[in-house]
PDB file of N, CA and C in Angstrom:
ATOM      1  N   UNK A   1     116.677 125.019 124.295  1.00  0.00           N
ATOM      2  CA  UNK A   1     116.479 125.149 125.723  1.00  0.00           C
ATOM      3  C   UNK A   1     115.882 123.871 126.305  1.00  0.00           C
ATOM      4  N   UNK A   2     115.440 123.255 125.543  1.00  0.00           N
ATOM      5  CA  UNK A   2     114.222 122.094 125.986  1.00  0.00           C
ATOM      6  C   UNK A   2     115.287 121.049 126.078  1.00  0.00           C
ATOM      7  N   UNK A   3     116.169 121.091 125.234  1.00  0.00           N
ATOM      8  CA  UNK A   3     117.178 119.444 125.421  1.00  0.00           C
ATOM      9  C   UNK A   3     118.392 119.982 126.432  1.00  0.00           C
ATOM     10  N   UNK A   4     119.145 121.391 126.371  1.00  0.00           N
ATOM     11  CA  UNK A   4     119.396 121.323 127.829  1.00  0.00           C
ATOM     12  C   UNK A   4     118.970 121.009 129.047  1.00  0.00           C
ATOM     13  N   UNK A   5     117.300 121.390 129.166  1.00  0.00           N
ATOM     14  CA  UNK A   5     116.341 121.008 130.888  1.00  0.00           C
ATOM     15  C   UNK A   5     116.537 119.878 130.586  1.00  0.00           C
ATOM     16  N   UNK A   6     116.307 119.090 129.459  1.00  0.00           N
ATOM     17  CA  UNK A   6     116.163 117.940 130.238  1.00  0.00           C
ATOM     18  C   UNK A   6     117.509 117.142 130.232  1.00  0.00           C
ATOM     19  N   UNK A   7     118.750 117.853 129.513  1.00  0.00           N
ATOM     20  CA  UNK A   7     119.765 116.994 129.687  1.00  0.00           C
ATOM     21  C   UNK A   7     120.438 116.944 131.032  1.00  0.00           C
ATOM     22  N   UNK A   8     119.953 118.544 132.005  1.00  0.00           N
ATOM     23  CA  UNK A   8     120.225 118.283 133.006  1.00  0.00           C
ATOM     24  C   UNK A   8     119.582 117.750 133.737  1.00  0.00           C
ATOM     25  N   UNK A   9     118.454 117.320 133.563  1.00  0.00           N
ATOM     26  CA  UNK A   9     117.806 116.873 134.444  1.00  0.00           C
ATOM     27  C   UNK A   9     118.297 115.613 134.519  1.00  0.00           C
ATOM     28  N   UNK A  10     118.347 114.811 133.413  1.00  0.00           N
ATOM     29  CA  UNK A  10     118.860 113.618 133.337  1.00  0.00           C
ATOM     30  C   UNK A  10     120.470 113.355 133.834  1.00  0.00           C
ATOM     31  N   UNK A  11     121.084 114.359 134.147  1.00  0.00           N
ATOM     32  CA  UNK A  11     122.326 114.403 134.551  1.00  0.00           C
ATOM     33  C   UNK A  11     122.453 114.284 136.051  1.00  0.00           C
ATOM     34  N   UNK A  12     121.186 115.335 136.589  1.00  0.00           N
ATOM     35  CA  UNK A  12     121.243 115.221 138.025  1.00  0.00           C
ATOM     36  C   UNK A  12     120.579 114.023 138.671  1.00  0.00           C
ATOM     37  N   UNK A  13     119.539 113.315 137.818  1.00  0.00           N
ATOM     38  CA  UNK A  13     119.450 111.759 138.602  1.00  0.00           C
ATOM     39  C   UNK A  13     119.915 111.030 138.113  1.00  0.00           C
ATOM     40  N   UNK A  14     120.745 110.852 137.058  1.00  0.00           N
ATOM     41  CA  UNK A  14     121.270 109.358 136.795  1.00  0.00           C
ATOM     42  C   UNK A  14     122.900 109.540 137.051  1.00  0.00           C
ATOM     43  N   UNK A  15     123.284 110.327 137.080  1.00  0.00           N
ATOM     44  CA  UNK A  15     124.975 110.535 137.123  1.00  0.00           C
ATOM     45  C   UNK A  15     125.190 111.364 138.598  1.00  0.00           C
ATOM     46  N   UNK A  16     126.124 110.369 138.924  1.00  0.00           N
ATOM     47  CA  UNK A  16     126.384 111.208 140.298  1.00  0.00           C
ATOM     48  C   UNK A  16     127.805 111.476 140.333  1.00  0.00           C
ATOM     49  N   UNK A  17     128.436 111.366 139.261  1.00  0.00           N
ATOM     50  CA  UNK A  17     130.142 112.075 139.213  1.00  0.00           C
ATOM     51  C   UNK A  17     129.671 113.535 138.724  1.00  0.00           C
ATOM     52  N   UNK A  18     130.656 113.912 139.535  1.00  0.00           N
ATOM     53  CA  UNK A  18     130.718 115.818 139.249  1.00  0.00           C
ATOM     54  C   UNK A  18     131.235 115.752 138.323  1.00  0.00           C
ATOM     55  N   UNK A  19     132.180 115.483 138.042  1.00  0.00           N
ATOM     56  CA  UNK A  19     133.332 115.873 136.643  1.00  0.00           C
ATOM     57  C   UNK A  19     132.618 115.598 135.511  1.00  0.00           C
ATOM     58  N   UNK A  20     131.687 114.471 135.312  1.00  0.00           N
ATOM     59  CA  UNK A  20     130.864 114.013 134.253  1.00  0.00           C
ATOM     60  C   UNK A  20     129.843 115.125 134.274  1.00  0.00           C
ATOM     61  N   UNK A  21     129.540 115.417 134.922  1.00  0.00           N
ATOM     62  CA  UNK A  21     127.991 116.440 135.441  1.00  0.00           C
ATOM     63  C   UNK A  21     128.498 117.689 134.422  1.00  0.00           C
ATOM     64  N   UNK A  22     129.414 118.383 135.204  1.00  0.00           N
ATOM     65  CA  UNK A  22     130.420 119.470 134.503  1.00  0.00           C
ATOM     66  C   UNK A  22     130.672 119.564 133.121  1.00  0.00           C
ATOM     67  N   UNK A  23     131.181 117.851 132.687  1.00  0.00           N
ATOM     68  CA  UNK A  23     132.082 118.212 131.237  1.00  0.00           C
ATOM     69  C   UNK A  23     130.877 118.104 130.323  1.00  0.00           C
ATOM     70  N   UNK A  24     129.641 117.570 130.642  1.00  0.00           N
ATOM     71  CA  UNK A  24     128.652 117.617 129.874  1.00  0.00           C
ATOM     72  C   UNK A  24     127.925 118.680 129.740  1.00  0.00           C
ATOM     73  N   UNK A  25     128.116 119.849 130.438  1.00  0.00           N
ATOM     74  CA  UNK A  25     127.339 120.928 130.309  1.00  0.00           C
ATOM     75  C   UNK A  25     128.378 122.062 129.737  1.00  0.00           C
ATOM     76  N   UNK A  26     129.326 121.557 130.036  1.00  0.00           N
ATOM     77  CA  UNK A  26     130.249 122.398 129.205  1.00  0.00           C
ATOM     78  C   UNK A  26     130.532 122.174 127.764  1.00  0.00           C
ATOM     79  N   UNK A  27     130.439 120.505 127.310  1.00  0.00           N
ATOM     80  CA  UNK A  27     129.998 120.283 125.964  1.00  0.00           C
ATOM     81  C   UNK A  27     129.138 120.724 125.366  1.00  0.00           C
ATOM     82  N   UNK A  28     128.372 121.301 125.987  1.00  0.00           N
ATOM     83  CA  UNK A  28     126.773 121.375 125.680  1.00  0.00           C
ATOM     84  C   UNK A  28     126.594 122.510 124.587  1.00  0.00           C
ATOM     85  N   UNK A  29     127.745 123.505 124.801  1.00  0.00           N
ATOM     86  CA  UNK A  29     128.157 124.765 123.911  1.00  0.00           C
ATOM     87  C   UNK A  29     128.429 124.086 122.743  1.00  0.00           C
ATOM     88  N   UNK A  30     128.847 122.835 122.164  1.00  0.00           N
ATOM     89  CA  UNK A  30     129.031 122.224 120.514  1.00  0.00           C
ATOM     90  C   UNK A  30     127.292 122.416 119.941  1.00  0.00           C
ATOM     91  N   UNK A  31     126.265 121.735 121.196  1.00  0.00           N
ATOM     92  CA  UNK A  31     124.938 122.110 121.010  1.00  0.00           C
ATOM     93  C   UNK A  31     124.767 123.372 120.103  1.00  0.00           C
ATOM     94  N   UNK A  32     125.095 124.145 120.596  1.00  0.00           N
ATOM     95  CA  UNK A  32     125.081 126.085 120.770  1.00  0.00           C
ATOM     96  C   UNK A  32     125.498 126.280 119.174  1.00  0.00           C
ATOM     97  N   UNK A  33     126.829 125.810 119.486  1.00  0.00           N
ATOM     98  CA  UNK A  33     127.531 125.994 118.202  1.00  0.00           C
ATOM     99  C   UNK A  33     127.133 125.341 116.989  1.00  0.00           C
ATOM    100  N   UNK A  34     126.474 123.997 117.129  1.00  0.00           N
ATOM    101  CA  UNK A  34     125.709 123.416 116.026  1.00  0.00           C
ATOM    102  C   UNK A  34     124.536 124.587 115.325  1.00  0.00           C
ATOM    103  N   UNK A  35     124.179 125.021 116.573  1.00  0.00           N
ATOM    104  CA  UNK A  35     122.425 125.682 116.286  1.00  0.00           C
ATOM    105  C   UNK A  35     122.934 126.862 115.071  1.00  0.00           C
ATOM    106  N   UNK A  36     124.174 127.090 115.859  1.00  0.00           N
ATOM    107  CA  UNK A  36     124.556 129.016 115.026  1.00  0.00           C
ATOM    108  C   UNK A  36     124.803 128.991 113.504  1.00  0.00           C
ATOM    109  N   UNK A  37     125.766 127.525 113.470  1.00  0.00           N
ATOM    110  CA  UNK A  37     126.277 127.407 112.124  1.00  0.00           C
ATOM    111  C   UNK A  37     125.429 127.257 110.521  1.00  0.00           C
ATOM    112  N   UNK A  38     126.183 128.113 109.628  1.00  0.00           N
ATOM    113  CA  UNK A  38     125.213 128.532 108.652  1.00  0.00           C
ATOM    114  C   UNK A  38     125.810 127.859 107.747  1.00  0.00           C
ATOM    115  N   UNK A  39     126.116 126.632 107.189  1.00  0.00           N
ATOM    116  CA  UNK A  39     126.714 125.653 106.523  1.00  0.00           C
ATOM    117  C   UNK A  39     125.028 125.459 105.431  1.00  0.00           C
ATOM    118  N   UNK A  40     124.020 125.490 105.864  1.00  0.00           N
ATOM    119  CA  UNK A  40     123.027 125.276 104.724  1.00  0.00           C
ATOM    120  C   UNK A  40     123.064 126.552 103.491  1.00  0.00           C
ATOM    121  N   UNK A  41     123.096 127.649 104.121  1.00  0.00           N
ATOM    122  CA  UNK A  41     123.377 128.925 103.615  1.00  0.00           C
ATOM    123  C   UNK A  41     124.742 129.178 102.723  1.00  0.00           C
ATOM    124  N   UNK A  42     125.339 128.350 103.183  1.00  0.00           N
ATOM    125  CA  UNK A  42     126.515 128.648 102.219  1.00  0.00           C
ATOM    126  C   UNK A  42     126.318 127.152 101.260  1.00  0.00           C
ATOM    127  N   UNK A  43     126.230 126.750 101.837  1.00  0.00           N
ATOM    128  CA  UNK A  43     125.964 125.272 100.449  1.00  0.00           C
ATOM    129  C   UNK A  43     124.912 125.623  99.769  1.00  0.00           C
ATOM    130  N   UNK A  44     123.614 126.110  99.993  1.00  0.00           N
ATOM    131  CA  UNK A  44     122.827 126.951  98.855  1.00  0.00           C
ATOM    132  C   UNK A  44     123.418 127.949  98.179  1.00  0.00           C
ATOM    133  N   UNK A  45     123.933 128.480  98.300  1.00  0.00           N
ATOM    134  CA  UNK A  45     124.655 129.755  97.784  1.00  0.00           C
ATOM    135  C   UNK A  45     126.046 129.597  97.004  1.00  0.00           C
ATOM    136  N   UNK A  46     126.459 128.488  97.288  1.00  0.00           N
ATOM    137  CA  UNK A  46     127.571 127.464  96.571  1.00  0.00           C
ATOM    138  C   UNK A  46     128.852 128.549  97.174  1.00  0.00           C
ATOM    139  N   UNK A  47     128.973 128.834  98.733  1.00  0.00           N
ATOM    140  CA  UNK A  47     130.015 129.387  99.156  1.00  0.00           C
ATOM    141  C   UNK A  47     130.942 128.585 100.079  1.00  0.00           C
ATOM    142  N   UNK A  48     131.078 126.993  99.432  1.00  0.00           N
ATOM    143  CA  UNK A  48     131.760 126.277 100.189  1.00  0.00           C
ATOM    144  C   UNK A  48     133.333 126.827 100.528  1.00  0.00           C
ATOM    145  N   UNK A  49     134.084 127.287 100.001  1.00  0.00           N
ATOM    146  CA  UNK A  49     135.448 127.903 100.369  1.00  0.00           C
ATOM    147  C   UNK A  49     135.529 128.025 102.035  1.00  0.00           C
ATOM    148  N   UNK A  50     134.344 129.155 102.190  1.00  0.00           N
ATOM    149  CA  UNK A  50     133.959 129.783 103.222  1.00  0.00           C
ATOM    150  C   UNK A  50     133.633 128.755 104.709  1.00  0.00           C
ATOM    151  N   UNK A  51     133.074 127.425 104.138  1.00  0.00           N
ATOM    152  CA  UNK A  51     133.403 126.711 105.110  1.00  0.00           C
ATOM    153  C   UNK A  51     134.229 126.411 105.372  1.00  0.00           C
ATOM    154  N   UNK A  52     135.206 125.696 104.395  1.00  0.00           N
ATOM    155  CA  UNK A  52     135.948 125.116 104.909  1.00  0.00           C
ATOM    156  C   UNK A  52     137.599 126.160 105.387  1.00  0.00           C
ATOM    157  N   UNK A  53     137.710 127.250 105.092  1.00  0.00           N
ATOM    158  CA  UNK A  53     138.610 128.179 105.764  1.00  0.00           C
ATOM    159  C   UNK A  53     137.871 128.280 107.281  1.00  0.00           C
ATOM    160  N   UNK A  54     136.650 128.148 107.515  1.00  0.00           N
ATOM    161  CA  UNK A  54     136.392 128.868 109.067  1.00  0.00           C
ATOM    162  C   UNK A  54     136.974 127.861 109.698  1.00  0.00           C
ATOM    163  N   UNK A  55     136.272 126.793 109.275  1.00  0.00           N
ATOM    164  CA  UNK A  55     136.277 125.264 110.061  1.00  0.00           C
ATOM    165  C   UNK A  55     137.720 124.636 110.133  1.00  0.00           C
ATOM    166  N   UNK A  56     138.943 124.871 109.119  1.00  0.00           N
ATOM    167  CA  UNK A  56     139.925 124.243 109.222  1.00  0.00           C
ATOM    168  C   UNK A  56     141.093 125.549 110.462  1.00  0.00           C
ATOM    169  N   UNK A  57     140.715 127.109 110.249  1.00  0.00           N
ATOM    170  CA  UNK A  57     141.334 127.984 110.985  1.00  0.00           C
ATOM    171  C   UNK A  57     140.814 127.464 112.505  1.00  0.00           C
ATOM    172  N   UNK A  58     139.698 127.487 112.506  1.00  0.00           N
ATOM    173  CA  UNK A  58     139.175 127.250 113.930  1.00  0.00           C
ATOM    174  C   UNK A  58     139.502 126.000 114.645  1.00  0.00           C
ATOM    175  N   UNK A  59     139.556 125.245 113.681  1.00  0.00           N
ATOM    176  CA  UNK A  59     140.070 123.486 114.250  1.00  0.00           C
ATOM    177  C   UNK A  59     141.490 123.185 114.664  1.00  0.00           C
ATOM    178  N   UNK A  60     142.401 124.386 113.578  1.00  0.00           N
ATOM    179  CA  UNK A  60     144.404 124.124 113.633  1.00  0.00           C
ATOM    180  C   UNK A  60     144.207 125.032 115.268  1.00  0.00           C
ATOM    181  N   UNK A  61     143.696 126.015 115.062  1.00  0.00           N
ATOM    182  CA  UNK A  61     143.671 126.884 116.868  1.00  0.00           C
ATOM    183  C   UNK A  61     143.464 125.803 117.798  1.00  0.00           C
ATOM    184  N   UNK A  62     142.296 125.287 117.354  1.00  0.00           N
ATOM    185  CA  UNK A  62     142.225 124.555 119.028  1.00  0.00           C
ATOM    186  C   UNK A  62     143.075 123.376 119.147  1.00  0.00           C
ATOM    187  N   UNK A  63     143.281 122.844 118.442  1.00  0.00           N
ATOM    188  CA  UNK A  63     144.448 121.552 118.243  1.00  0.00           C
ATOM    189  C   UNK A  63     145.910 121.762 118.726  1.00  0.00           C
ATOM    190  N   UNK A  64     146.193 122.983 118.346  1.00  0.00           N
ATOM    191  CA  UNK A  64     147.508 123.832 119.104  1.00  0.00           C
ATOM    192  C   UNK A  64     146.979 124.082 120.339  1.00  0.00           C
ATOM    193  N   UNK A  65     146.496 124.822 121.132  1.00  0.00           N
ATOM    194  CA  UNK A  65     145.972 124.958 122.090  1.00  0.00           C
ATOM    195  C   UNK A  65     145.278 123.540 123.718  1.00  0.00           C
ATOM    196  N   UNK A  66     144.713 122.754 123.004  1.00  0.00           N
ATOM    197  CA  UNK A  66     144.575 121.772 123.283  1.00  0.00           C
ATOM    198  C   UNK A  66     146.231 120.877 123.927  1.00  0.00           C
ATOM    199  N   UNK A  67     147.167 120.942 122.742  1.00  0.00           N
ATOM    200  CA  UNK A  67     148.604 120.418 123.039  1.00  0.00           C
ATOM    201  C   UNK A  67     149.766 120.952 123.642  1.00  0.00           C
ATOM    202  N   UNK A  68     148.755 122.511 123.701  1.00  0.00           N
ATOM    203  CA  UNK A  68     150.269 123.422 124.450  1.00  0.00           C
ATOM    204  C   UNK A  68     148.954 123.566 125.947  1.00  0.00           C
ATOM    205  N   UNK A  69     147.792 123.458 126.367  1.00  0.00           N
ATOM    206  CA  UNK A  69     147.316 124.285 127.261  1.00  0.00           C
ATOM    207  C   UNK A  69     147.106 122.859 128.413  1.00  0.00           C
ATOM    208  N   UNK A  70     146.889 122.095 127.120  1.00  0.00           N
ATOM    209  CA  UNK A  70     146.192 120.575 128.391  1.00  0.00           C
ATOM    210  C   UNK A  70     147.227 119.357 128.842  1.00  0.00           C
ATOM    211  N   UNK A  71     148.032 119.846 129.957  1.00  0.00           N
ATOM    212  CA  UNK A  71     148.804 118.531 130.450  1.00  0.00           C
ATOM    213  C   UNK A  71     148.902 117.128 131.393  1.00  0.00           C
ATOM    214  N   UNK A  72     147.885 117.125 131.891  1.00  0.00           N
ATOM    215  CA  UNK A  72     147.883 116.150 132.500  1.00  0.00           C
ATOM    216  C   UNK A  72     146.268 116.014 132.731  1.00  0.00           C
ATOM    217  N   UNK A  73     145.662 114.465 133.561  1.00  0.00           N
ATOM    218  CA  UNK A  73     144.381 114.153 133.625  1.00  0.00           C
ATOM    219  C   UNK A  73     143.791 115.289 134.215  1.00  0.00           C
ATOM    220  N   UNK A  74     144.116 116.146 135.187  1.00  0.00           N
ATOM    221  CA  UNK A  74     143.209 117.367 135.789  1.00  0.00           C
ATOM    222  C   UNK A  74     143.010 118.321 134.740  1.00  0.00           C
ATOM    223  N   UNK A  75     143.700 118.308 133.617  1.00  0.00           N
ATOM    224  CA  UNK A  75     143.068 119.371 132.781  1.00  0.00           C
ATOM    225  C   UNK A  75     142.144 118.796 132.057  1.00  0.00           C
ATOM    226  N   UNK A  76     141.083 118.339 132.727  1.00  0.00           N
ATOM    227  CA  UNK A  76     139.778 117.702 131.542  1.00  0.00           C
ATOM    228  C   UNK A  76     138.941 118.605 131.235  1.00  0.00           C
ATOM    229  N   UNK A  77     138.845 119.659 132.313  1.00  0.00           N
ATOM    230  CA  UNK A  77     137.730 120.951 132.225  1.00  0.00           C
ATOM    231  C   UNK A  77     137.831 121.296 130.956  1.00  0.00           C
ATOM    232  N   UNK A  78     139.804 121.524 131.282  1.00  0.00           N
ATOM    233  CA  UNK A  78     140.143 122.815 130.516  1.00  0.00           C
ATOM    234  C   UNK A  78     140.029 122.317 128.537  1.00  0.00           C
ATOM    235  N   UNK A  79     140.555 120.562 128.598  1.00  0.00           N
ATOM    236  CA  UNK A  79     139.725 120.063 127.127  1.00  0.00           C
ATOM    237  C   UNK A  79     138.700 119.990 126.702  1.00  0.00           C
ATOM    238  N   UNK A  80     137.638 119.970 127.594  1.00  0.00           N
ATOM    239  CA  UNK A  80     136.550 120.264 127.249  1.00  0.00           C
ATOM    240  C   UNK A  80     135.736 121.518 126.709  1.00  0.00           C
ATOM    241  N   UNK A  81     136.558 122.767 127.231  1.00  0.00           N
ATOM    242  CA  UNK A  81     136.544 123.485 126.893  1.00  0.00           C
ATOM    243  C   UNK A  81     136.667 124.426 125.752  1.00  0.00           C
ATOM    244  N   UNK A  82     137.892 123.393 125.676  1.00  0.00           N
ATOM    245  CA  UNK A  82     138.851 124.109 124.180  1.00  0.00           C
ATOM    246  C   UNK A  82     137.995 123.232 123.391  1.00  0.00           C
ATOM    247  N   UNK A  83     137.721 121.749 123.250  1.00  0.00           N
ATOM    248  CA  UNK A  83     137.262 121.064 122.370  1.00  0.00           C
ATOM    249  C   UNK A  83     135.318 121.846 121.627  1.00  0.00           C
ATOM    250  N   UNK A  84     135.000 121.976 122.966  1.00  0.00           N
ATOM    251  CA  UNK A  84     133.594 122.525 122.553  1.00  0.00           C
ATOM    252  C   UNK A  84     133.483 123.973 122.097  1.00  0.00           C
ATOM    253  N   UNK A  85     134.585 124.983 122.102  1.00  0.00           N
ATOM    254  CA  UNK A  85     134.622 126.175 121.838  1.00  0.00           C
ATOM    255  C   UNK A  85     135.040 126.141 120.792  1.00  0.00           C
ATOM    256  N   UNK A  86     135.689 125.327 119.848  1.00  0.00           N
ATOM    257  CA  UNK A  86     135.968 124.932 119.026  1.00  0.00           C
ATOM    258  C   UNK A  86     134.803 125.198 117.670  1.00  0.00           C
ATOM    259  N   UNK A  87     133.679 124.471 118.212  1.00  0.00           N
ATOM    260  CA  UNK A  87     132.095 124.125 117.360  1.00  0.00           C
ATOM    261  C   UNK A  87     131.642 125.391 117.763  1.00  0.00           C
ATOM    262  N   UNK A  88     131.792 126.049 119.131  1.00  0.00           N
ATOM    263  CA  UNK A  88     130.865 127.348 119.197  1.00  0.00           C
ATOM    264  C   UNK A  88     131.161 128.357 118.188  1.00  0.00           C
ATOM    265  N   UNK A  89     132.804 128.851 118.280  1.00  0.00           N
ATOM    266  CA  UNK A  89     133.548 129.347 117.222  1.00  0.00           C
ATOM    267  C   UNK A  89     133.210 129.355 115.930  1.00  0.00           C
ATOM    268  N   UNK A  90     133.811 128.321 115.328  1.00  0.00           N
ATOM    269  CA  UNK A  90     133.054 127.974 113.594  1.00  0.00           C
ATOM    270  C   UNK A  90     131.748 128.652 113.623  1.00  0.00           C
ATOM    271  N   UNK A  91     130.265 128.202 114.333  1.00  0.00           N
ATOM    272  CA  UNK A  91     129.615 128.483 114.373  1.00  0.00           C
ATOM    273  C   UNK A  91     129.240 129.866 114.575  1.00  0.00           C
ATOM    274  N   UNK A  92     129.233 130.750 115.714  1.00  0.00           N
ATOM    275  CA  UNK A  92     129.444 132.599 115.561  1.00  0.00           C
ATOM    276  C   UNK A  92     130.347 132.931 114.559  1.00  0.00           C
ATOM    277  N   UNK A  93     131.830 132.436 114.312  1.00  0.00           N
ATOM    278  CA  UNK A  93     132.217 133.198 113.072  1.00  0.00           C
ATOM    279  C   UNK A  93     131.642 133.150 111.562  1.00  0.00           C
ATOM    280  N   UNK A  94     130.974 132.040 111.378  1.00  0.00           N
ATOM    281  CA  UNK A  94     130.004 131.745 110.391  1.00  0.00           C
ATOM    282  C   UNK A  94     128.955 132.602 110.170  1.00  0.00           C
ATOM    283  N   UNK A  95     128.323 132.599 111.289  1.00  0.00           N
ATOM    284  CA  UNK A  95     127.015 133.393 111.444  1.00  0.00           C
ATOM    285  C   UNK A  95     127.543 135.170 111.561  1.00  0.00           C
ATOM    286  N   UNK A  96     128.654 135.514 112.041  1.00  0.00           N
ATOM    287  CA  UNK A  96     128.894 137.029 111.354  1.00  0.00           C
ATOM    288  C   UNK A  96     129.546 137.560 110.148  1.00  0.00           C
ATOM    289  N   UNK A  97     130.067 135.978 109.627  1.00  0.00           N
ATOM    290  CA  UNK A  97     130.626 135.656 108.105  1.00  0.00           C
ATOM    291  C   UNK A  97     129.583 136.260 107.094  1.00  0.00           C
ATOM    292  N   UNK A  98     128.053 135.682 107.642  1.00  0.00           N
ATOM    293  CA  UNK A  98     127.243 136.142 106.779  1.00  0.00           C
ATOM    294  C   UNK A  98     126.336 136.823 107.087  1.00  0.00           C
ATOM    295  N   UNK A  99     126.522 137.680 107.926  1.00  0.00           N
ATOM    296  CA  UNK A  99     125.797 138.619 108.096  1.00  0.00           C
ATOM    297  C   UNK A  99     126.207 140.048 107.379  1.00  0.00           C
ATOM    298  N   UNK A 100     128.075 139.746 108.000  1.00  0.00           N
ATOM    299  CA  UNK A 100     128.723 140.990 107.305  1.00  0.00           C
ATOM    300  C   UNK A 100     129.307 140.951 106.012  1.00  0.00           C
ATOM    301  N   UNK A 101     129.915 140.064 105.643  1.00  0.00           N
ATOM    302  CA  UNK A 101     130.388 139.798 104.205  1.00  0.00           C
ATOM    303  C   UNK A 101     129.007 139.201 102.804  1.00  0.00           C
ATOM    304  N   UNK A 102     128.027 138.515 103.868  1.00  0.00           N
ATOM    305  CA  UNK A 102     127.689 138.198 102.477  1.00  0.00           C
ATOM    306  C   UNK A 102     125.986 139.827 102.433  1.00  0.00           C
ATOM    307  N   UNK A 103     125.620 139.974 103.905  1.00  0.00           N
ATOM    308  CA  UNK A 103     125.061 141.504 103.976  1.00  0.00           C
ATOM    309  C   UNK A 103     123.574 140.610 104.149  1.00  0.00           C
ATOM    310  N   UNK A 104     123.358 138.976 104.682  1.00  0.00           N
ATOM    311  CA  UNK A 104     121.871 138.480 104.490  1.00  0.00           C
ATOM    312  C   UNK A 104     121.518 139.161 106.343  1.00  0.00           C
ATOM    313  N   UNK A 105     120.271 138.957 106.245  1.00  0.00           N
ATOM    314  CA  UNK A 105     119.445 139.536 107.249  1.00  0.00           C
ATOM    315  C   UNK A 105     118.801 138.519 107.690  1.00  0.00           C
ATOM    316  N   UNK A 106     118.524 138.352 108.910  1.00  0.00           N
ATOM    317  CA  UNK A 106     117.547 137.168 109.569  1.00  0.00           C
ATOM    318  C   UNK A 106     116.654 137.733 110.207  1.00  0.00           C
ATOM    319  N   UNK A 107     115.920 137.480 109.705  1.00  0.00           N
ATOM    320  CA  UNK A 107     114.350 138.159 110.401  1.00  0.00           C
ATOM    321  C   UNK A 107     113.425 137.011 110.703  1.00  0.00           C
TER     322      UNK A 107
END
């Protein structure tokens, strides 16, 4: 929460393009998606497979998507979108990867 306030803050006085303003807060979900991902948990546990099926399913989606959804310079939102949902993805499917398949608890 603390490096979003201040990333916007720093967004609203030093940048005065909207579109920049926008695609950075919409990136901001790779943030999100960094935080969720349980890549230590499975490399302790020696369940690398598991990464790399989330991360390569989740990456061929948005790469298709990205080439069939984004055509011209006005769709920057919409890459930004796909690109950062991308990291959110991996990340929640990870984190219910092991909640439900491997049965760990976070308390």
């Amino acid at each position: 929460m603390i490096s979003l306030i201040l990333m916007f803050i720093y967004l609203c006085i030093f940048i005065k393009n909207k579109e920049i303003v926008v695609c950075c807060l919409i990136l901001f979900l790779m943030v999100l998606g960094s935080m969720l991902q349980q890549n230590w948990l499975l490399q302790g546990l020696q369940k690398m497979k598991y990464i790399t099926v989330i991360g390569v399913i989740s990456r061929f989606i948005s790469v298709i998507l990205i080439f069939t959804l984004v055509r011209d310079k006005n769709d920057v939102y919409l890459y930004c979108l796909l690109y950062a949902l991308t990291n959110f993805l991996v990340g929640v499917s990870g984190l219910f990867f092991v909640v439900y398949k491997l049965n760990v608890r976070f308390i």
